mmCIF file of C-alpha atoms in Angstrom:
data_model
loop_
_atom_site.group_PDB
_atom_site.id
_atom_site.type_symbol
_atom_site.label_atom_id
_atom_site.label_comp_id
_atom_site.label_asym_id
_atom_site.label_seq_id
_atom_site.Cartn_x
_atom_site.Cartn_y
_atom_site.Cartn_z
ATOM 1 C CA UNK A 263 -53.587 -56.924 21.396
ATOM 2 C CA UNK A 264 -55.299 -60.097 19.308
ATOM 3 C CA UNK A 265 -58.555 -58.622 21.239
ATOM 4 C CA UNK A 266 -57.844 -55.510 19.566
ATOM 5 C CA UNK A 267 -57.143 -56.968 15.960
ATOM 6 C CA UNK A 268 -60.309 -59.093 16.523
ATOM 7 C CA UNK A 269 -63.227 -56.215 17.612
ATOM 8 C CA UNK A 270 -62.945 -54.562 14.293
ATOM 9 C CA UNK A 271 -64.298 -57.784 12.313
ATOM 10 C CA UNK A 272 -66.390 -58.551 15.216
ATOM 11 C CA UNK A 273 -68.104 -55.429 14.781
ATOM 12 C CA UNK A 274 -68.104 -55.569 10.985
ATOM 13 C CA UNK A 275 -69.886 -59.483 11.561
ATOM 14 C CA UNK A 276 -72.485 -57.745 13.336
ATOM 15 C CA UNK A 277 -73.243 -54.950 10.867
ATOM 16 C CA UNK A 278 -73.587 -57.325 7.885
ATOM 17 C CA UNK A 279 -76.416 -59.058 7.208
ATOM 18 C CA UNK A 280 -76.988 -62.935 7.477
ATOM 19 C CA UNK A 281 -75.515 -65.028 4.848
ATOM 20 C CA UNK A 282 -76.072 -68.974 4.098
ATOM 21 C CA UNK A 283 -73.012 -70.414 5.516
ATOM 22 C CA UNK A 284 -70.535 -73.219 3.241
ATOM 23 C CA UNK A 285 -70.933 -76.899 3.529
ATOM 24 C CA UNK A 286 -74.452 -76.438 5.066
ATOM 25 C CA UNK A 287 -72.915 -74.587 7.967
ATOM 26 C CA UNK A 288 -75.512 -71.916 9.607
ATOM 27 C CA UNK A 289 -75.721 -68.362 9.034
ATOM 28 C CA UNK A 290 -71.673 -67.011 9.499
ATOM 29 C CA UNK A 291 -72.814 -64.126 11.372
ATOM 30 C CA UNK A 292 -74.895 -66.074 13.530
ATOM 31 C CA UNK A 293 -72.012 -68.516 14.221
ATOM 32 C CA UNK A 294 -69.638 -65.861 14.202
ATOM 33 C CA UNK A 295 -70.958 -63.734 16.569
ATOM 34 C CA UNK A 296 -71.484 -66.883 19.197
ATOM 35 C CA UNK A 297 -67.775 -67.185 18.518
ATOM 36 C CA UNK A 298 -66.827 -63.537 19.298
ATOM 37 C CA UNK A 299 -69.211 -63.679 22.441
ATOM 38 C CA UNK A 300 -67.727 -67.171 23.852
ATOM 39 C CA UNK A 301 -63.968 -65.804 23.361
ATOM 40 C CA UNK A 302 -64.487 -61.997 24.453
ATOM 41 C CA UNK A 303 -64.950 -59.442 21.775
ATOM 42 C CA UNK A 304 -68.227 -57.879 23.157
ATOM 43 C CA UNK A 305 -66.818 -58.264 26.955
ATOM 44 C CA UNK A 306 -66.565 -54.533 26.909
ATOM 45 C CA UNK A 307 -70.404 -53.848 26.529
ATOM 46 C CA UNK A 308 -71.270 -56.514 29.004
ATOM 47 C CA UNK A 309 -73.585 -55.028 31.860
ATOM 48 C CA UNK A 310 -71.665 -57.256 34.551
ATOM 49 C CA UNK A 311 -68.637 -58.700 34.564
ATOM 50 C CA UNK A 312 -67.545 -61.198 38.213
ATOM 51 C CA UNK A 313 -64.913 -63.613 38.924
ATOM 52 C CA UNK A 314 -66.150 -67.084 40.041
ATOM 53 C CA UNK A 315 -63.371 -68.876 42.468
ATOM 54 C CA UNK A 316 -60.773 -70.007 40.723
ATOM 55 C CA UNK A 317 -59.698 -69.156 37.370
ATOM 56 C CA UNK A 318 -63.411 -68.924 35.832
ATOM 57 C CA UNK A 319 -64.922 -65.372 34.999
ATOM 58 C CA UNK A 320 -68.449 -64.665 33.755
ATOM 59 C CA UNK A 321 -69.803 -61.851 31.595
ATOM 60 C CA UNK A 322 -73.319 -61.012 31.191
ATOM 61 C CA UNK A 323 -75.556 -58.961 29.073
ATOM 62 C CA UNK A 324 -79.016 -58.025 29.377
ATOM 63 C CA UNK A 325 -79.403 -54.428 28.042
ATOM 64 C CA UNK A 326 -77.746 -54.641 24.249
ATOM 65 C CA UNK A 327 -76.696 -58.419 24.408
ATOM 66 C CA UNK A 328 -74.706 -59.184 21.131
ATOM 67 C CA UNK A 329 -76.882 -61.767 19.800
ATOM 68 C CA UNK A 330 -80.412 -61.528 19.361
ATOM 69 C CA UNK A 331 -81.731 -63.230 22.858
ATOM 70 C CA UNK A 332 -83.071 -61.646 25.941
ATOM 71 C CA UNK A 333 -80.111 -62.043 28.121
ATOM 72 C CA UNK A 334 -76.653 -63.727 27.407
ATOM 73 C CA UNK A 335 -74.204 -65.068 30.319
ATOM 74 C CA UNK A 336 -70.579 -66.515 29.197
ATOM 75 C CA UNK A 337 -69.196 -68.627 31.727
ATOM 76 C CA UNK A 338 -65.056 -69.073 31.048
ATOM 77 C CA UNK A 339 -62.271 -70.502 31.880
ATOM 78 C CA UNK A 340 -60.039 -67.386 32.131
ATOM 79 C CA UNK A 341 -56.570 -69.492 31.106
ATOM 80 C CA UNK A 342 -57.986 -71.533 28.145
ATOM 81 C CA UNK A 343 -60.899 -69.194 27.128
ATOM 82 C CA UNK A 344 -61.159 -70.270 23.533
ATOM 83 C CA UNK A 345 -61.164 -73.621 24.391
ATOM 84 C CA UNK A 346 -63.384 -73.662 27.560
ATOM 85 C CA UNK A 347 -66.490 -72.037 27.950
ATOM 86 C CA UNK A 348 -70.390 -72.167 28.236
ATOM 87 C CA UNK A 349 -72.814 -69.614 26.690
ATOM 88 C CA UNK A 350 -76.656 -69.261 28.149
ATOM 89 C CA UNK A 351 -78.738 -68.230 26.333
ATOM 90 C CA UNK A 352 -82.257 -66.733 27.901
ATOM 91 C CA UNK A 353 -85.261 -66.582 25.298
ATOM 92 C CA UNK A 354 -82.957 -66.926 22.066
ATOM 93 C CA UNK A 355 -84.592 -65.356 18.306
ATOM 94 C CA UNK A 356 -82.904 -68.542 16.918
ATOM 95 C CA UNK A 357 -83.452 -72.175 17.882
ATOM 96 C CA UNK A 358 -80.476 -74.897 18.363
ATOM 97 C CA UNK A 359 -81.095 -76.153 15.250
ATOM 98 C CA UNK A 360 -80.451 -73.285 13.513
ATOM 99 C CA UNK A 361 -76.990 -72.720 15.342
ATOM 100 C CA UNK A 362 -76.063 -76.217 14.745
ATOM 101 C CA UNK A 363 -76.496 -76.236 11.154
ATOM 102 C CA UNK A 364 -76.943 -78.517 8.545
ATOM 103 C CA UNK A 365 -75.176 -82.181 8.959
ATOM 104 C CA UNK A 366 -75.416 -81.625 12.861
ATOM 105 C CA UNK A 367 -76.308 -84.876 14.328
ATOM 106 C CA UNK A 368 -78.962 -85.041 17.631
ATOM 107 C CA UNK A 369 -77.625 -86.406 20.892
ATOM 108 C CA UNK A 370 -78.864 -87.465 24.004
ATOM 109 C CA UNK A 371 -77.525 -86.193 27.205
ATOM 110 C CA UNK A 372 -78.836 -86.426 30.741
ATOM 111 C CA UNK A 373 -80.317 -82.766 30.171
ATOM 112 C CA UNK A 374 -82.033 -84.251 27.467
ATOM 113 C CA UNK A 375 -81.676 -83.918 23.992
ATOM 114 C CA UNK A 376 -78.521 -81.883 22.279
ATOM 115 C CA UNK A 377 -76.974 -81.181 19.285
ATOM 116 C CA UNK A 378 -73.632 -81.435 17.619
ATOM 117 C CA UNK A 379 -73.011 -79.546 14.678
ATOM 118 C CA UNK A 380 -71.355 -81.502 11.921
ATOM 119 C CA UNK A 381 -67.276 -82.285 11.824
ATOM 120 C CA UNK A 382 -65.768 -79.734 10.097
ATOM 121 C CA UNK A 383 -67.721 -76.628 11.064
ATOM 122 C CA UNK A 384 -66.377 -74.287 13.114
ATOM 123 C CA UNK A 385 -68.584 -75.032 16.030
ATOM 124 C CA UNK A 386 -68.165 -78.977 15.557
ATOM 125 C CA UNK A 387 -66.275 -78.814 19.114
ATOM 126 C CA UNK A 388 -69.560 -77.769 21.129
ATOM 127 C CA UNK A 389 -72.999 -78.968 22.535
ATOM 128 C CA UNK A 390 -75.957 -77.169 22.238
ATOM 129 C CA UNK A 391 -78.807 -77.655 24.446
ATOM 130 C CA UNK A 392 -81.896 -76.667 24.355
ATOM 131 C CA UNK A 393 -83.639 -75.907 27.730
ATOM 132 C CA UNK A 394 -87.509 -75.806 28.880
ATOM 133 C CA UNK A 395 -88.966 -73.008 27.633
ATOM 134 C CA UNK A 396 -86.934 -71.839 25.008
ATOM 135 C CA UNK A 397 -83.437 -70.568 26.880
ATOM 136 C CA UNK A 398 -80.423 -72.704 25.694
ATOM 137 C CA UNK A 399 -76.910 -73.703 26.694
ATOM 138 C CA UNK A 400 -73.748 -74.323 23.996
ATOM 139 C CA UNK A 401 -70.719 -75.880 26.230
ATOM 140 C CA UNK A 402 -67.432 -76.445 24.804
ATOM 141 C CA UNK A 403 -65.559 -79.913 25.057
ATOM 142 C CA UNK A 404 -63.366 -77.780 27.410
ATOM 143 C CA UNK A 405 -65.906 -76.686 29.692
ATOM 144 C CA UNK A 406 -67.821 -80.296 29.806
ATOM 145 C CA UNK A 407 -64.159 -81.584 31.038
ATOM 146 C CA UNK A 408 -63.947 -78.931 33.482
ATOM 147 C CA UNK A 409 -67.417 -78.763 34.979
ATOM 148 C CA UNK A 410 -70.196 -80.533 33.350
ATOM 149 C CA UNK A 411 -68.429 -84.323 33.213
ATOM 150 C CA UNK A 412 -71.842 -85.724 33.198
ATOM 151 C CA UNK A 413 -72.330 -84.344 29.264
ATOM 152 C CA UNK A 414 -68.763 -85.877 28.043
ATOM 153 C CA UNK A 415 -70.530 -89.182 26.204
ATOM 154 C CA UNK A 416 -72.459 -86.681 23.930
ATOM 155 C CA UNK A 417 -69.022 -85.639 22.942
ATOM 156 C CA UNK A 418 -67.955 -89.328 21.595
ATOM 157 C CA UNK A 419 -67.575 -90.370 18.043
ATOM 158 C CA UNK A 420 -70.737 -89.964 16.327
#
């Protein structure tokens, strides 16, 4: 039912065009349609959809993904979805930076360097990583407890 309620401003986010964001915050639609990827609104045009062991389910698009990229895979955590998830991002149109906004401080990790947007924001609970050759990875706090523990220092108090 909230999936429901949600798709019609999900698809409204993606027919409006990019706006500046408040408080230095990126694009909205660009951070709002990472949002309604990570937490399921576009699940229904996904060209796959699996179960992984356990409770974690992946969805992946490569024919109309829902952001501009080549091919998007959502990795989630099928009981706390909103709260636990990873996004990959092959050949993205946008660059970390731009998805972490204005105010977003740089962190190291062992995949190398990251990015936290800024407190406040409505992605100020992830880590994006940028990866060799352009593709990138944004992992919740969630997620990094659940299966990446290695990245959980880039998540202390800045």
């Amino acid at each position: 039912m909230l999936l429901a309620a949600l798709l019609p401003l999900a698809l409204g986010a993606c027919r409006q065009p990019a706006q500046a964001g408040a408080a230095g915050e990126p694009s909205e639609d660009l951070v709002s349609r990472v949002l309604f990827t990570a937490t399921g609104a576009y699940d229904a045009q996904a060209d796959m959809r699996e179960r992984i062991p356990g409770s974690l389910r992946r969805a992946t698009w490569t024919t109309r993904p829902p952001l501009p990229a080549r091919e998007i895979v959502v990795q989630y955590d099928s009981d706390a979805r909103p709260l636990a998830w990873f996004l990959h991002f092959t050949a993205p149109q946008f660059t970390a930076q731009d998805l972490a906004g204005e105010g977003a401080s740089t962190v190291q990790t062992p995949q190398g360097q990251g990015w936290r947007p800024a407190p406040g924001t409505r992605l100020a609970d992830v880590l994006i990583l940028p990866l060799p050759g352009g593709d990138m990875n944004v992992l919740t706090r969630g997620y990094v407890t659940q299966a990446e523990a290695a990245l959980l220092p880039a998540f202390h108090p800045r």
